[in-house]
Tab-separated table of C-alpha atoms and ligand atoms in Angstrom:
chain	number	residue	atom	x	y	z
A	204	MET	CA	-6.927	-17.165	-6.776
A	205	ILE	CA	-6.819	-20.457	-4.978
A	206	PRO	CA	-5.734	-22.869	-7.340
A	207	ARG	CA	-2.919	-20.514	-8.708
A	208	GLN	CA	-1.654	-19.929	-4.610
A	209	ILE	CA	-1.725	-23.821	-4.367
A	210	LEU	CA	0.418	-24.612	-7.186
A	211	ALA	CA	2.656	-21.857	-6.196
A	212	ALA	CA	2.817	-23.512	-3.110
A	213	ALA	CA	3.596	-26.949	-4.246
A	214	SER	CA	6.226	-25.711	-6.875
A	215	ALA	CA	8.088	-24.015	-3.623
A	216	VAL	CA	7.591	-26.757	-1.238
A	217	ALA	CA	10.253	-29.117	-4.039
A	218	PHE	CA	12.328	-25.794	-4.227
A	219	ILE	CA	12.959	-26.126	-0.690
A	220	ALA	CA	13.497	-29.805	-0.677
A	221	LEU	CA	15.697	-29.641	-3.638
A	222	GLY	CA	17.751	-26.346	-2.555
A	223	ALA	CA	17.760	-26.604	1.044
A	224	PRO	CA	21.549	-26.168	1.557
A	225	ALA	CA	21.300	-23.263	-0.517
A	226	LEU	CA	18.795	-21.797	1.256
A	227	ARG	CA	21.553	-21.649	3.969
A	228	ALA	CA	23.583	-19.093	1.957
A	229	ALA	CA	24.179	-15.334	3.677
A	230	GLU	CA	22.936	-13.202	1.065
A	231	GLU	CA	19.314	-14.529	1.342
A	232	VAL	CA	16.098	-14.579	3.000
A	233	ASN	CA	12.642	-16.792	3.247
A	234	VAL	CA	9.098	-15.151	3.148
A	235	TYR	CA	5.875	-17.397	4.260
A	236	THR	CA	3.290	-15.648	2.637
A	237	TYR	CA	-0.585	-15.447	2.784
A	238	ARG	CA	-0.168	-12.595	0.575
A	239	GLU	CA	-0.857	-12.453	-3.297
A	240	THR	CA	2.001	-13.008	-5.321
A	241	ARG	CA	0.575	-9.888	-7.841
A	242	LEU	CA	1.326	-7.814	-4.497
A	243	VAL	CA	4.444	-9.311	-2.876
A	244	GLN	CA	6.928	-10.213	-5.883
A	245	PRO	CA	7.321	-6.358	-6.989
A	246	ILE	CA	8.011	-6.021	-3.869
A	247	PHE	CA	10.442	-8.088	-3.437
A	248	GLU	CA	12.127	-7.958	-7.443
A	249	ALA	CA	12.597	-4.184	-5.290
A	250	PHE	CA	14.280	-5.445	-2.204
A	251	THR	CA	16.466	-7.956	-4.175
A	252	LYS	CA	17.530	-4.701	-6.571
A	253	ASP	CA	17.638	-2.259	-3.191
A	254	THR	CA	20.057	-4.812	-1.171
A	255	GLY	CA	21.437	-7.797	-2.766
A	256	VAL	CA	19.195	-10.002	-0.513
A	257	LYS	CA	17.495	-12.978	-2.799
A	258	VAL	CA	14.375	-13.704	-1.480
A	259	ASN	CA	12.638	-16.744	-1.431
A	260	VAL	CA	9.102	-17.287	-1.770
A	261	ILE	CA	6.634	-20.239	-0.295
A	262	SER	CA	2.728	-18.696	-0.689
A	263	ALA	CA	-0.291	-20.543	-0.280
A	264	SER	CA	-3.901	-19.540	1.295
A	265	SER	CA	-3.556	-21.574	4.582
A	266	GLY	CA	-1.689	-23.753	6.962
A	267	LEU	CA	1.888	-21.657	7.423
A	268	GLU	CA	1.777	-21.623	10.742
A	269	GLN	CA	1.027	-25.367	11.166
A	270	ARG	CA	4.037	-25.786	8.873
A	271	ILE	CA	6.320	-23.735	10.712
A	272	LYS	CA	5.616	-25.924	13.616
A	273	ALA	CA	5.887	-28.944	11.814
A	274	GLU	CA	9.171	-27.751	10.225
A	275	GLY	CA	10.367	-27.215	14.004
A	276	SER	CA	13.719	-25.336	14.591
A	277	ASN	CA	14.741	-26.826	11.062
A	278	SER	CA	12.447	-24.422	9.456
A	279	PRO	CA	14.083	-22.118	6.732
A	280	ALA	CA	10.762	-19.870	6.972
A	281	ASP	CA	12.731	-16.640	8.044
A	282	VAL	CA	9.492	-14.020	7.812
A	283	LEU	CA	5.915	-14.536	7.850
A	284	LEU	CA	3.987	-12.153	6.080
A	285	THR	CA	0.224	-12.291	7.113
A	286	VAL	CA	-2.682	-10.434	6.690
A	287	ASP	CA	-5.842	-9.662	9.445
A	288	ILE	CA	-5.365	-10.193	13.223
A	289	GLY	CA	-7.135	-13.112	13.415
A	290	ARG	CA	-4.630	-14.313	11.554
A	291	ILE	CA	-1.462	-12.641	13.347
A	292	ASP	CA	-2.930	-14.331	16.618
A	293	ASP	CA	-3.182	-17.507	15.175
A	294	ALA	CA	0.824	-17.464	14.300
A	295	VAL	CA	1.289	-15.964	18.097
A	296	GLN	CA	0.026	-18.552	19.671
A	297	ALA	CA	1.114	-21.500	17.464
A	298	GLY	CA	4.651	-20.205	19.059
A	299	VAL	CA	5.881	-19.808	15.569
A	300	THR	CA	7.461	-16.552	16.171
A	301	GLN	CA	10.157	-14.382	17.700
A	302	THR	CA	10.213	-10.814	19.154
A	303	ILE	CA	10.997	-8.437	16.510
A	304	THR	CA	13.627	-5.823	17.670
A	305	SER	CA	14.103	-3.152	15.706
A	306	GLU	CA	14.271	0.977	16.362
A	307	THR	CA	12.956	1.757	12.571
A	308	ILE	CA	10.002	-0.728	13.255
A	309	ASP	CA	9.621	1.409	16.638
A	310	LYS	CA	9.507	4.980	15.033
A	311	ILE	CA	7.985	4.096	12.257
A	312	VAL	CA	5.592	2.376	12.776
A	313	PRO	CA	2.381	4.028	15.116
A	314	ALA	CA	2.158	1.962	18.685
A	315	GLN	CA	-1.357	0.800	18.494
A	316	TYR	CA	-0.186	-1.083	15.505
A	317	ARG	CA	2.659	-2.892	16.375
A	318	ASP	CA	2.469	-5.920	19.002
A	319	PRO	CA	3.470	-4.742	22.689
A	320	ALA	CA	5.406	-7.624	23.431
A	321	GLY	CA	7.208	-7.159	20.140
A	322	GLN	CA	5.471	-10.292	17.924
A	323	TRP	CA	4.377	-8.492	14.986
A	324	ALA	CA	4.377	-5.283	13.446
A	325	GLY	CA	1.485	-3.551	11.349
A	326	ILE	CA	2.867	-2.684	7.497
A	327	SER	CA	-0.532	-1.952	5.819
A	328	MET	CA	-4.310	-1.077	7.054
A	329	ARG	CA	-7.269	-1.749	5.535
A	330	ALA	CA	-10.918	-0.435	6.811
A	331	ARG	CA	-14.055	-2.259	7.379
A	332	VAL	CA	-16.253	0.010	5.739
A	333	ILE	CA	-20.043	0.678	4.103
A	334	TYR	CA	-21.016	-0.344	0.076
A	335	ALA	CA	-23.462	1.665	0.295
A	336	SER	CA	-26.349	1.765	-2.442
A	337	LYS	CA	-26.212	4.945	-4.498
A	338	ASP	CA	-29.452	4.962	-5.859
A	339	ARG	CA	-31.038	4.035	-2.061
A	340	VAL	CA	-29.306	5.708	1.098
A	341	THR	CA	-28.804	9.417	1.240
A	342	GLN	CA	-27.060	10.010	4.016
A	343	SER	CA	-23.170	9.854	3.181
A	344	ALA	CA	-21.933	9.837	7.371
A	345	ILE	CA	-22.641	6.316	9.672
A	346	THR	CA	-21.780	5.143	12.970
A	347	TYR	CA	-21.267	1.121	13.186
A	348	GLU	CA	-24.076	1.660	16.294
A	349	GLU	CA	-26.514	3.105	13.553
A	350	LEU	CA	-26.572	-0.646	12.015
A	351	ALA	CA	-28.274	-2.173	14.580
A	352	ASP	CA	-31.357	0.549	14.120
A	353	PRO	CA	-34.052	-0.912	12.868
A	354	LYS	CA	-34.668	1.798	10.526
A	355	TRP	CA	-32.494	-0.661	8.319
A	356	LYS	CA	-34.491	-3.325	8.872
A	357	GLY	CA	-34.312	-6.178	5.812
A	358	LYS	CA	-31.769	-3.885	4.520
A	359	ILE	CA	-28.282	-5.033	5.513
A	360	CYS	CA	-26.007	-7.461	3.865
A	361	ILE	CA	-22.775	-8.993	5.008
A	362	ARG	CA	-21.198	-12.131	5.150
A	363	SER	CA	-20.363	-15.033	8.343
A	364	GLY	CA	-19.889	-13.212	11.348
A	365	GLN	CA	-17.034	-15.830	11.970
A	366	HIS	CA	-15.136	-14.463	8.994
A	367	ILE	CA	-11.716	-13.395	10.228
A	368	TYR	CA	-13.334	-9.865	8.710
A	369	ASN	CA	-16.097	-9.544	11.136
A	370	ASN	CA	-14.738	-11.263	13.897
A	371	GLY	CA	-12.241	-8.401	13.854
A	372	LEU	CA	-15.203	-5.590	13.257
A	373	PHE	CA	-16.930	-7.799	16.204
A	374	ALA	CA	-14.069	-8.303	18.543
A	375	ALA	CA	-13.197	-4.297	18.433
A	376	TYR	CA	-17.148	-3.536	19.457
A	377	VAL	CA	-16.489	-5.469	21.922
A	378	ALA	CA	-13.445	-4.194	23.161
A	379	ARG	CA	-15.564	-0.434	22.569
A	380	HIS	CA	-18.315	-1.093	24.027
A	381	GLY	CA	-18.438	-4.608	26.637
A	382	GLU	CA	-19.855	-7.286	25.820
A	383	ALA	CA	-23.967	-7.187	26.998
A	384	LYS	CA	-24.089	-4.103	24.731
A	385	ALA	CA	-22.084	-5.752	21.889
A	386	GLU	CA	-24.277	-8.757	21.997
A	387	GLN	CA	-27.531	-6.361	21.800
A	388	TRP	CA	-25.646	-4.755	19.108
A	389	LEU	CA	-25.267	-8.101	17.006
A	390	ARG	CA	-29.022	-8.837	17.463
A	391	GLY	CA	-30.031	-5.467	15.996
A	392	VAL	CA	-27.803	-5.850	13.081
A	393	LYS	CA	-29.034	-9.781	12.533
A	394	ASP	CA	-32.696	-8.496	12.918
A	395	ASN	CA	-31.427	-6.137	9.870
A	396	LEU	CA	-29.919	-8.233	7.509
A	397	ALA	CA	-31.754	-9.161	3.853
A	398	GLN	CA	-30.575	-12.663	4.093
A	399	LYS	CA	-28.805	-15.339	5.463
A	400	PRO	CA	-24.765	-14.325	5.994
A	401	SER	CA	-22.777	-15.662	2.578
A	402	GLY	CA	-20.178	-14.921	-0.151
A	403	GLY	CA	-17.034	-12.642	0.465
A	404	ASP	CA	-17.176	-8.724	0.057
A	405	ARG	CA	-17.649	-8.743	-3.560
A	406	GLU	CA	-20.500	-10.448	-3.453
A	407	THR	CA	-22.100	-8.185	-0.580
A	408	ALA	CA	-21.431	-5.491	-3.432
A	409	ARG	CA	-23.452	-7.359	-5.863
A	410	ASP	CA	-26.382	-7.906	-3.845
A	411	VAL	CA	-26.068	-4.153	-2.989
A	412	ALA	CA	-26.235	-3.473	-6.948
A	413	ALA	CA	-28.834	-6.022	-7.644
A	414	GLY	CA	-31.052	-4.341	-5.027
A	415	LYS	CA	-31.285	-7.223	-2.490
A	416	CYS	CA	-30.134	-4.705	0.441
A	417	ASP	CA	-28.989	-1.172	1.158
A	418	LEU	CA	-25.708	-0.636	2.955
A	419	GLY	CA	-23.000	-3.467	2.461
A	420	ILE	CA	-19.948	-4.438	4.705
A	421	GLY	CA	-16.980	-4.550	3.082
A	422	ASN	CA	-13.280	-3.871	2.670
A	423	THR	CA	-11.686	-0.808	1.675
A	424	TYR	CA	-9.865	-2.784	-1.134
A	425	TYR	CA	-11.979	-5.096	-2.678
A	426	TRP	CA	-13.981	-1.906	-3.811
A	427	ALA	CA	-11.279	-0.436	-5.227
A	428	LEU	CA	-9.850	-3.836	-6.971
A	429	MET	CA	-13.888	-4.208	-8.765
A	430	MET	CA	-13.353	-0.438	-9.748
A	431	ASN	CA	-10.031	-0.342	-10.994
A	432	ALA	CA	-9.424	-4.246	-12.124
A	433	ASP	CA	-11.850	-6.170	-12.448
A	434	PRO	CA	-14.331	-4.642	-15.210
A	435	GLU	CA	-16.858	-7.921	-14.772
A	436	LYS	CA	-17.689	-6.230	-11.228
A	437	LYS	CA	-16.527	-3.067	-11.824
A	438	PRO	CA	-20.942	-2.293	-11.923
A	439	TRP	CA	-21.330	-3.257	-8.510
A	440	ALA	CA	-18.808	-1.009	-7.270
A	441	GLU	CA	-20.045	1.639	-9.669
A	442	ALA	CA	-24.261	0.917	-7.869
A	443	THR	CA	-22.206	1.611	-4.353
A	444	ARG	CA	-20.409	3.856	-2.827
A	445	VAL	CA	-17.749	3.638	0.145
A	446	ILE	CA	-18.797	5.512	3.696
A	447	LEU	CA	-16.459	5.032	6.487
A	448	PRO	CA	-18.373	4.010	9.042
A	449	THR	CA	-16.804	5.466	12.448
A	450	PHE	CA	-17.549	4.660	16.316
A	451	ALA	CA	-20.418	6.865	17.431
A	452	ASP	CA	-17.642	8.539	19.438
A	453	GLY	CA	-14.977	8.590	16.033
A	454	GLY	CA	-13.094	6.018	14.571
A	455	THR	CA	-12.907	3.665	11.946
A	456	HIS	CA	-12.079	0.036	11.952
A	457	VAL	CA	-8.728	-1.249	10.080
A	458	ASN	CA	-7.078	-4.355	11.076
A	459	LEU	CA	-3.728	-4.845	9.345
A	460	SER	CA	-1.953	-6.558	7.166
A	461	ALA	CA	1.946	-7.208	9.254
A	462	VAL	CA	5.136	-9.063	8.798
A	463	LEU	CA	6.050	-11.707	11.588
A	464	LEU	CA	9.991	-12.505	12.791
A	465	ALA	CA	10.107	-16.471	12.105
A	466	ARG	CA	11.349	-18.508	15.178
A	467	HIS	CA	13.726	-20.338	14.120
A	468	ALA	CA	14.945	-17.200	10.858
A	469	PRO	CA	18.160	-19.395	9.556
A	470	ASN	CA	18.961	-15.944	8.020
A	471	LYS	CA	17.584	-13.428	11.014
A	472	SER	CA	19.762	-10.341	10.149
A	473	ASN	CA	18.120	-10.769	6.124
A	474	ALA	CA	14.704	-11.183	7.697
A	475	LEU	CA	15.430	-7.780	9.575
A	476	ARG	CA	16.421	-5.932	6.892
A	477	LEU	CA	13.504	-6.979	4.646
A	478	ILE	CA	10.756	-6.315	7.876
A	479	ASP	CA	12.882	-2.411	8.333
A	480	TRP	CA	12.357	-2.198	4.836
A	481	LEU	CA	8.804	-3.365	4.172
A	482	VAL	CA	8.145	0.040	5.887
A	483	GLY	CA	10.238	2.396	3.830
A	484	GLU	CA	9.208	4.814	2.030
A	485	THR	CA	9.759	2.817	-1.671
A	486	ALA	CA	7.759	-0.399	-0.625
A	487	GLN	CA	5.201	1.371	1.550
A	488	GLN	CA	4.501	3.343	-1.461
A	489	MET	CA	3.831	-0.012	-2.935
A	490	TYR	CA	1.143	-1.013	-0.558
A	491	ALA	CA	-0.725	1.718	-1.516
A	492	ASP	CA	-0.754	1.848	-5.432
A	493	ALA	CA	-0.566	-1.743	-5.946
A	494	ASN	CA	-3.172	-3.250	-3.197
A	495	TYR	CA	-5.132	-0.358	-2.493
A	496	GLU	CA	-4.022	-0.482	1.478
A	497	TYR	CA	-3.194	2.040	4.033
A	498	PRO	CA	0.369	2.418	4.452
A	499	VAL	CA	1.448	2.309	7.793
A	500	ARG	CA	4.470	4.652	7.256
A	501	ALA	CA	3.264	8.689	7.356
A	502	GLY	CA	3.300	10.785	4.160
A	503	ILE	CA	2.500	8.405	1.847
A	504	THR	CA	0.189	9.322	-1.145
A	505	LEU	CA	-2.784	6.931	-1.379
A	506	ASN	CA	-4.083	5.444	-4.617
A	507	PRO	CA	-6.541	8.006	-5.698
A	508	THR	CA	-9.378	5.549	-4.769
A	509	ILE	CA	-8.572	4.970	-1.933
A	510	ALA	CA	-8.673	8.784	-1.296
A	511	GLY	CA	-11.816	9.578	-2.249
A	512	TYR	CA	-13.103	7.956	0.481
A	513	GLY	CA	-12.523	10.363	2.827
A	514	LYS	CA	-9.813	11.083	5.291
A	515	LEU	CA	-9.527	7.605	7.156
A	516	SER	CA	-9.774	8.255	10.946
A	517	ALA	CA	-8.668	5.154	12.271
A	518	ASP	CA	-10.037	3.966	15.887
A	519	PRO	CA	-7.255	4.269	17.938
A	520	THR	CA	-8.067	0.894	19.676
A	521	PRO	CA	-4.883	-0.970	20.023
A	522	ILE	CA	-4.970	-3.762	17.836
A	523	ALA	CA	-3.319	-5.873	20.331
A	524	SER	CA	-6.942	-5.159	22.557
A	525	ILE	CA	-8.981	-5.760	19.321
A	526	ALA	CA	-6.953	-9.291	19.524
A	527	ALA	CA	-7.859	-9.969	22.917
A	528	ASN	CA	-11.834	-9.805	21.935
A	529	ARG	CA	-11.492	-12.100	19.608
A	530	LYS	CA	-12.502	-15.124	21.366
A	531	ALA	CA	-16.133	-13.238	23.095
A	532	ALA	CA	-16.486	-11.657	19.807
A	533	ALA	CA	-16.716	-15.524	18.163
A	534	THR	CA	-19.032	-16.648	20.890
A	535	LEU	CA	-21.484	-13.786	20.848
A	536	VAL	CA	-21.947	-14.596	17.129
A	537	ASP	CA	-22.895	-18.113	17.911
A	538	LYS	CA	-24.993	-17.201	20.668
A	539	VAL	CA	-27.240	-14.345	18.657
A	540	GLY	CA	-27.164	-17.104	15.907
A	541	PHE	CA	-25.692	-14.646	13.295
A	542	ASP	CA	-25.400	-16.494	10.887
A	543	ASN	CA	-28.375	-18.767	10.996
B	782	LIG	FE1	-9.498	-10.305	1.447
């Protein structure tokens, strides 16, 4: 996907340069996004159809916060759509956001999925779960704590401990148990690894399918994408079963896709319209269907594959508290030599 995203970003840059005056027109909104075009394009089209507000999209796989920062008060960015508390937090730290004041957001988005300071709001959720070998794993429930149990020695595969997805999970562990216990746990998980952390979540499923390990750690939507939309990788999903792990006292770790309002948004009222619209029924159903995510809005029908994992009972730890432990988690990963 990266080459195409870079291409999209490049052409969008040209568009902005040529069309700058037009972007100041009233019924438009400029969205900077890390999300795949495949997902967001239909959503923006539906928004435009519904409201008459045109959406100009700049899509990239990295660097959007820096770009908004560099553009300064002239930035055309109205809305930033991003994924994972790591990137959300980076945007806030970069100072490129402003407070979202919206009764709709406050009403629809549960408090734990909103920034208490109003700088971001969750739109959808993804859970960090287990891809278990169908052949070699019989248990149907597991805790995150158990991943450090010596019974799994040499049986766990995972991507880098510094990847934002694992950083979020490990930060949640720190938020739950404190740094000392988290360190002990990380050492235990490291001792159970079948191989040096590598690849992405799909490759983790591949390695479980190949018999290199019995348990892989991955996000909920990758498994659904492999099963439903990627014939080449379907066997990797078919060899595994998704288990929704929980912390010992309950709750599956989830991360967010989120929306942020850009600091100098030139089309602020349209930006707020879009932000509210994204938590409406139409958009939320699209997030569930097209990207296999858990909607933040209650009452939306889950994609059948996602529903098939079982009932998600999400960790109630506020995402903001997880963000506060990101650095501690990253330090522990280095300290225990998780990736070595
Ligand atoms: Fe991903």
